[in-house]
Amino acid sequence: MKIHFITGNENKVEEAKKKIGPLGFEVIQKNLNPPEIQSDNLEDVALFSAKWVSERFSEPFFLEDAGFFVDSLNGFPGVYSAYVFETLGYMGILRLMDGIEERSARFAAVIAYHDGKQIKSFGGEVSGHITQEPRGSNGFGYDPIFIPEGESRTFAEMSAEEKGRVSHRGRALEKMQEWLKEKDTTDR
Ligand code: IMP
């Protein structure tokens, strides 16, 4: 099944291809740059963008909105993750965390999928902690400073495939894929 991923982020596309490609989904990147509303709820952001795209594009697609939440910073940068990354980068987060021992953080992602008629959303999360220094050169965004629970490597030290097994995006993709498979069986 062909499915478009509306995003300008090639790393996200690579991760999605590695995750659901082997399960029979051909992921095609489409960069439509939908508007994003300012909200403290990732699902609201994803659903709004998906509705905007659905009014302009009639083939099955999904898009995704993600955020990085640091516990000792009361969830910051959260829904401002993209802006904070552009302005301060991950080094800015490390500086804010300087001297702070409690380093737990999580990534969350919400996928909004549109099949031509309805929009359905799927969430995924991964908990972990923030390193003292950046490590690794794979991936994107905050990957070099985040170690998922049960691992010793940062996301940036993992391959896209390894990251996708435990990541927020991987988990949301898994849920979407399971739902699509089930829907396919009941539609037949
Ligand atoms: P977006 O709006 O979904 O692209 O995500 C907001 C920001 O969070 C992006 O600018 C990235 O810097 C960061 N981000 C999202 N997903 C990831 C990830 O899987 N790894 C590292 N950073 C991420």
Tab-separated table of N, CA and C in Angstrom, residues 66-155:
chain	number	residue	atom	x	y	z
A	66	ALA	N	5.882	16.123	16.868
A	66	ALA	CA	6.613	15.549	17.997
A	66	ALA	C	7.124	16.639	18.921
A	67	GLY	N	7.471	16.243	20.131
A	67	GLY	CA	8.030	17.193	21.087
A	67	GLY	C	8.958	16.489	22.057
A	68	PHE	N	9.841	17.268	22.652
A	68	PHE	CA	10.828	16.776	23.603
A	68	PHE	C	10.524	17.421	24.951
A	69	PHE	N	10.285	16.615	25.985
A	69	PHE	CA	9.817	17.127	27.278
A	69	PHE	C	10.820	16.767	28.377
A	70	VAL	N	11.397	17.794	28.981
A	70	VAL	CA	12.398	17.566	30.026
A	70	VAL	C	11.745	17.771	31.393
A	71	ASP	N	11.753	16.726	32.229
A	71	ASP	CA	11.031	16.772	33.506
A	71	ASP	C	11.494	17.910	34.419
A	72	SER	N	12.826	18.038	34.584
A	72	SER	CA	13.296	19.056	35.542
A	72	SER	C	13.134	20.477	34.999
A	73	LEU	N	12.756	20.603	33.711
A	73	LEU	CA	12.433	21.933	33.156
A	73	LEU	C	10.915	22.074	32.986
A	74	ASN	N	10.190	21.302	33.795
A	74	ASN	CA	8.720	21.328	33.758
A	74	ASN	C	8.147	21.067	32.363
A	75	GLY	N	8.789	20.167	31.639
A	75	GLY	CA	8.259	19.779	30.334
A	75	GLY	C	8.792	20.599	29.170
A	76	PHE	N	9.548	21.646	29.448
A	76	PHE	CA	10.165	22.452	28.392
A	76	PHE	C	11.180	21.581	27.635
A	77	PRO	N	11.396	21.726	26.335
A	77	PRO	CA	10.765	22.679	25.411
A	77	PRO	C	9.394	22.247	24.887
A	78	GLY	N	9.002	20.963	25.092
A	78	GLY	CA	7.647	20.514	24.761
A	78	GLY	C	7.165	20.955	23.393
A	79	VAL	N	6.044	21.661	23.374
A	79	VAL	CA	5.472	22.056	22.084
A	79	VAL	C	6.311	23.144	21.389
A	80	TYR	N	7.305	23.658	22.100
A	80	TYR	CA	8.197	24.652	21.467
A	80	TYR	C	9.493	24.014	20.980
A	81	SER	N	9.531	22.686	20.904
A	81	SER	CA	10.779	21.980	20.601
A	81	SER	C	11.431	22.439	19.304
A	82	ALA	N	10.641	22.661	18.277
A	82	ALA	CA	11.224	23.040	16.985
A	82	ALA	C	11.873	24.423	17.092
A	83	TYR	N	11.150	25.351	17.711
A	83	TYR	CA	11.666	26.719	17.853
A	83	TYR	C	12.926	26.744	18.722
A	84	VAL	N	12.885	26.015	19.823
A	84	VAL	CA	14.044	25.972	20.733
A	84	VAL	C	15.231	25.319	20.034
A	85	PHE	N	14.945	24.292	19.232
A	85	PHE	CA	16.052	23.655	18.521
A	85	PHE	C	16.694	24.633	17.543
A	86	GLU	N	15.845	25.401	16.846
A	86	GLU	CA	16.388	26.373	15.874
A	86	GLU	C	17.168	27.494	16.555
A	87	THR	N	16.727	27.900	17.736
A	87	THR	CA	17.360	29.054	18.373
A	87	THR	C	18.513	28.656	19.309
A	88	LEU	N	18.302	27.635	20.143
A	88	LEU	CA	19.322	27.265	21.135
A	88	LEU	C	20.057	25.978	20.803
A	89	GLY	N	19.387	25.110	20.007
A	89	GLY	CA	19.979	23.807	19.684
A	89	GLY	C	20.013	22.900	20.902
A	90	TYR	N	20.526	21.693	20.714
A	90	TYR	CA	20.579	20.784	21.875
A	90	TYR	C	21.612	21.249	22.894
A	91	MET	N	22.627	22.034	22.425
A	91	MET	CA	23.608	22.552	23.380
A	91	MET	C	22.932	23.506	24.365
A	92	GLY	N	21.915	24.209	23.908
A	92	GLY	CA	21.165	25.105	24.790
A	92	GLY	C	20.473	24.331	25.902
A	93	ILE	N	19.937	23.159	25.545
A	93	ILE	CA	19.293	22.310	26.562
A	93	ILE	C	20.353	21.811	27.550
A	94	LEU	N	21.506	21.389	27.028
A	94	LEU	CA	22.572	20.919	27.927
A	94	LEU	C	22.999	22.034	28.876
A	95	ARG	N	23.048	23.255	28.366
A	95	ARG	CA	23.433	24.381	29.239
A	95	ARG	C	22.385	24.615	30.321
A	96	LEU	N	21.111	24.535	29.929
A	96	LEU	CA	20.034	24.717	30.921
A	96	LEU	C	20.085	23.634	31.993
A	97	MET	N	20.609	22.464	31.603
A	97	MET	CA	20.652	21.312	32.513
A	97	MET	C	21.943	21.264	33.320
A	98	ASP	N	22.797	22.233	33.105
A	98	ASP	CA	24.100	22.251	33.770
A	98	ASP	C	23.923	22.174	35.294
A	99	GLY	N	24.535	21.209	35.921
A	99	GLY	CA	24.456	21.070	37.385
A	99	GLY	C	23.192	20.392	37.877
A	100	ILE	N	22.286	20.066	36.977
A	100	ILE	CA	21.036	19.393	37.392
A	100	ILE	C	21.216	17.879	37.297
A	101	GLU	N	20.960	17.193	38.415
A	101	GLU	CA	21.170	15.744	38.413
A	101	GLU	C	19.989	14.981	37.839
A	102	GLU	N	18.792	15.493	38.107
A	102	GLU	CA	17.575	14.822	37.638
A	102	GLU	C	17.439	15.088	36.130
A	103	ARG	N	17.758	14.082	35.293
A	103	ARG	CA	17.899	14.341	33.860
A	103	ARG	C	16.876	13.576	33.026
A	104	SER	N	15.775	13.139	33.671
A	104	SER	CA	14.809	12.366	32.893
A	104	SER	C	14.061	13.251	31.897
A	105	ALA	N	13.734	12.644	30.767
A	105	ALA	CA	13.055	13.366	29.680
A	105	ALA	C	12.280	12.362	28.848
A	106	ARG	N	11.419	12.861	27.997
A	106	ARG	CA	10.720	11.945	27.089
A	106	ARG	C	10.434	12.634	25.766
A	107	PHE	N	10.320	11.819	24.743
A	107	PHE	CA	9.825	12.275	23.450
A	107	PHE	C	8.387	11.798	23.304
A	108	ALA	N	7.559	12.619	22.704
A	108	ALA	CA	6.204	12.169	22.368
A	108	ALA	C	5.926	12.541	20.917
A	109	ALA	N	5.155	11.709	20.251
A	109	ALA	CA	4.774	11.984	18.860
A	109	ALA	C	3.306	11.631	18.670
A	110	VAL	N	2.628	12.401	17.841
A	110	VAL	CA	1.270	12.038	17.436
A	110	VAL	C	1.221	12.026	15.916
A	111	ILE	N	0.773	10.895	15.389
A	111	ILE	CA	0.580	10.768	13.942
A	111	ILE	C	-0.895	10.992	13.646
A	112	ALA	N	-1.178	11.790	12.623
A	112	ALA	CA	-2.551	11.905	12.143
A	112	ALA	C	-2.585	11.303	10.738
A	113	TYR	N	-3.474	10.316	10.565
A	113	TYR	CA	-3.573	9.607	9.288
A	113	TYR	C	-4.912	9.949	8.629
A	114	HIS	N	-4.874	10.192	7.329
A	114	HIS	CA	-6.110	10.483	6.591
A	114	HIS	C	-6.231	9.501	5.432
A	115	ASP	N	-7.364	8.809	5.365
A	115	ASP	CA	-7.519	7.781	4.328
A	115	ASP	C	-8.328	8.275	3.129
A	116	GLY	N	-8.576	9.593	3.069
A	116	GLY	CA	-9.401	10.122	1.990
A	116	GLY	C	-10.778	10.514	2.529
A	117	LYS	N	-11.161	9.924	3.677
A	117	LYS	CA	-12.464	10.238	4.280
A	117	LYS	C	-12.330	10.729	5.712
A	118	GLN	N	-11.642	9.945	6.519
A	118	GLN	CA	-11.552	10.289	7.946
A	118	GLN	C	-10.111	10.444	8.417
A	119	ILE	N	-9.981	11.149	9.547
A	119	ILE	CA	-8.658	11.318	10.146
A	119	ILE	C	-8.609	10.521	11.449
A	120	LYS	N	-7.528	9.785	11.623
A	120	LYS	CA	-7.363	8.989	12.844
A	120	LYS	C	-5.983	9.315	13.425
A	121	SER	N	-5.885	9.388	14.765
A	121	SER	CA	-4.574	9.729	15.339
A	121	SER	C	-4.000	8.589	16.181
A	122	PHE	N	-2.677	8.538	16.241
A	122	PHE	CA	-1.939	7.498	16.968
A	122	PHE	C	-0.787	8.159	17.714
A	123	GLY	N	-0.669	7.846	19.004
A	123	GLY	CA	0.393	8.467	19.799
A	123	GLY	C	1.486	7.478	20.151
A	124	GLY	N	2.667	7.994	20.393
A	124	GLY	CA	3.788	7.166	20.842
A	124	GLY	C	4.703	7.981	21.736
A	125	GLU	N	5.285	7.312	22.735
A	125	GLU	CA	6.181	8.013	23.669
A	125	GLU	C	7.385	7.154	23.983
A	126	VAL	N	8.476	7.795	24.358
A	126	VAL	CA	9.624	7.056	24.884
A	126	VAL	C	10.262	7.882	26.002
A	127	SER	N	10.479	7.209	27.136
A	127	SER	CA	11.140	7.884	28.257
A	127	SER	C	12.626	7.559	28.231
A	128	GLY	N	13.391	8.407	28.882
A	128	GLY	CA	14.830	8.184	28.926
A	128	GLY	C	15.490	9.292	29.711
A	129	HIS	N	16.750	9.533	29.406
A	129	HIS	CA	17.407	10.641	30.103
A	129	HIS	C	18.391	11.394	29.209
A	130	ILE	N	18.771	12.561	29.700
A	130	ILE	CA	19.644	13.452	28.935
A	130	ILE	C	21.096	13.230	29.339
A	131	THR	N	21.947	13.152	28.342
A	131	THR	CA	23.378	12.927	28.578
A	131	THR	C	24.041	14.199	29.131
A	132	GLN	N	25.302	14.070	29.532
A	132	GLN	CA	26.076	15.244	29.951
A	132	GLN	C	26.662	15.950	28.735
A	133	GLU	N	26.986	15.131	27.716
A	133	GLU	CA	27.565	15.668	26.477
A	133	GLU	C	26.876	15.045	25.278
A	134	PRO	N	26.898	15.740	24.132
A	134	PRO	CA	26.307	15.130	22.936
A	134	PRO	C	27.128	13.929	22.469
A	135	ARG	N	26.407	12.892	21.974
A	135	ARG	CA	27.097	11.690	21.474
A	135	ARG	C	26.418	11.170	20.225
A	136	GLY	N	27.222	10.869	19.200
A	136	GLY	CA	26.699	10.252	17.981
A	136	GLY	C	26.364	11.263	16.914
A	137	SER	N	26.294	10.770	15.679
A	137	SER	CA	26.057	11.696	14.562
A	137	SER	C	24.903	11.262	13.662
A	138	ASN	N	24.175	10.210	14.059
A	138	ASN	CA	23.006	9.805	13.255
A	138	ASN	C	21.788	10.620	13.680
A	139	GLY	N	20.711	10.446	12.930
A	139	GLY	CA	19.443	11.042	13.336
A	139	GLY	C	19.405	12.547	13.171
A	140	PHE	N	18.664	13.198	14.041
A	140	PHE	CA	18.448	14.644	13.898
A	140	PHE	C	18.017	15.211	15.251
A	141	GLY	N	17.818	16.516	15.271
A	141	GLY	CA	17.250	17.187	16.448
A	141	GLY	C	18.019	16.887	17.723
A	142	TYR	N	17.276	16.507	18.754
A	142	TYR	CA	17.858	16.270	20.076
A	142	TYR	C	18.454	14.866	20.226
A	143	ASP	N	18.528	14.113	19.147
A	143	ASP	CA	19.021	12.728	19.221
A	143	ASP	C	20.368	12.573	19.945
A	144	PRO	N	21.347	13.483	19.735
A	144	PRO	CA	22.654	13.269	20.375
A	144	PRO	C	22.654	13.406	21.897
A	145	ILE	N	21.572	13.933	22.491
A	145	ILE	CA	21.599	14.121	23.953
A	145	ILE	C	20.561	13.253	24.676
A	146	PHE	N	19.946	12.310	23.942
A	146	PHE	CA	18.882	11.507	24.561
A	146	PHE	C	19.197	10.017	24.519
A	147	ILE	N	19.170	9.386	25.701
A	147	ILE	CA	19.333	7.929	25.806
A	147	ILE	C	18.008	7.320	26.241
A	148	PRO	N	17.404	6.476	25.400
A	148	PRO	CA	16.131	5.874	25.800
A	148	PRO	C	16.321	4.869	26.927
A	149	GLU	N	15.273	4.676	27.706
A	149	GLU	CA	15.291	3.727	28.831
A	149	GLU	C	15.786	2.349	28.396
A	150	GLY	N	16.627	1.740	29.204
A	150	GLY	CA	17.089	0.392	28.911
A	150	GLY	C	18.240	0.345	27.918
A	151	GLU	N	18.718	1.499	27.481
A	151	GLU	CA	19.808	1.569	26.501
A	151	GLU	C	21.002	2.307	27.094
A	152	SER	N	22.165	2.152	26.473
A	152	SER	CA	23.309	2.936	26.928
A	152	SER	C	23.743	3.911	25.846
A	153	ARG	N	23.165	3.753	24.643
A	153	ARG	CA	23.518	4.649	23.532
A	153	ARG	C	22.466	5.723	23.334
A	154	THR	N	22.914	6.872	22.821
A	154	THR	CA	21.944	7.920	22.462
A	154	THR	C	21.251	7.501	21.159
A	155	PHE	N	20.145	8.160	20.841
A	155	PHE	CA	19.469	7.912	19.558
A	155	PHE	C	20.438	8.176	18.402
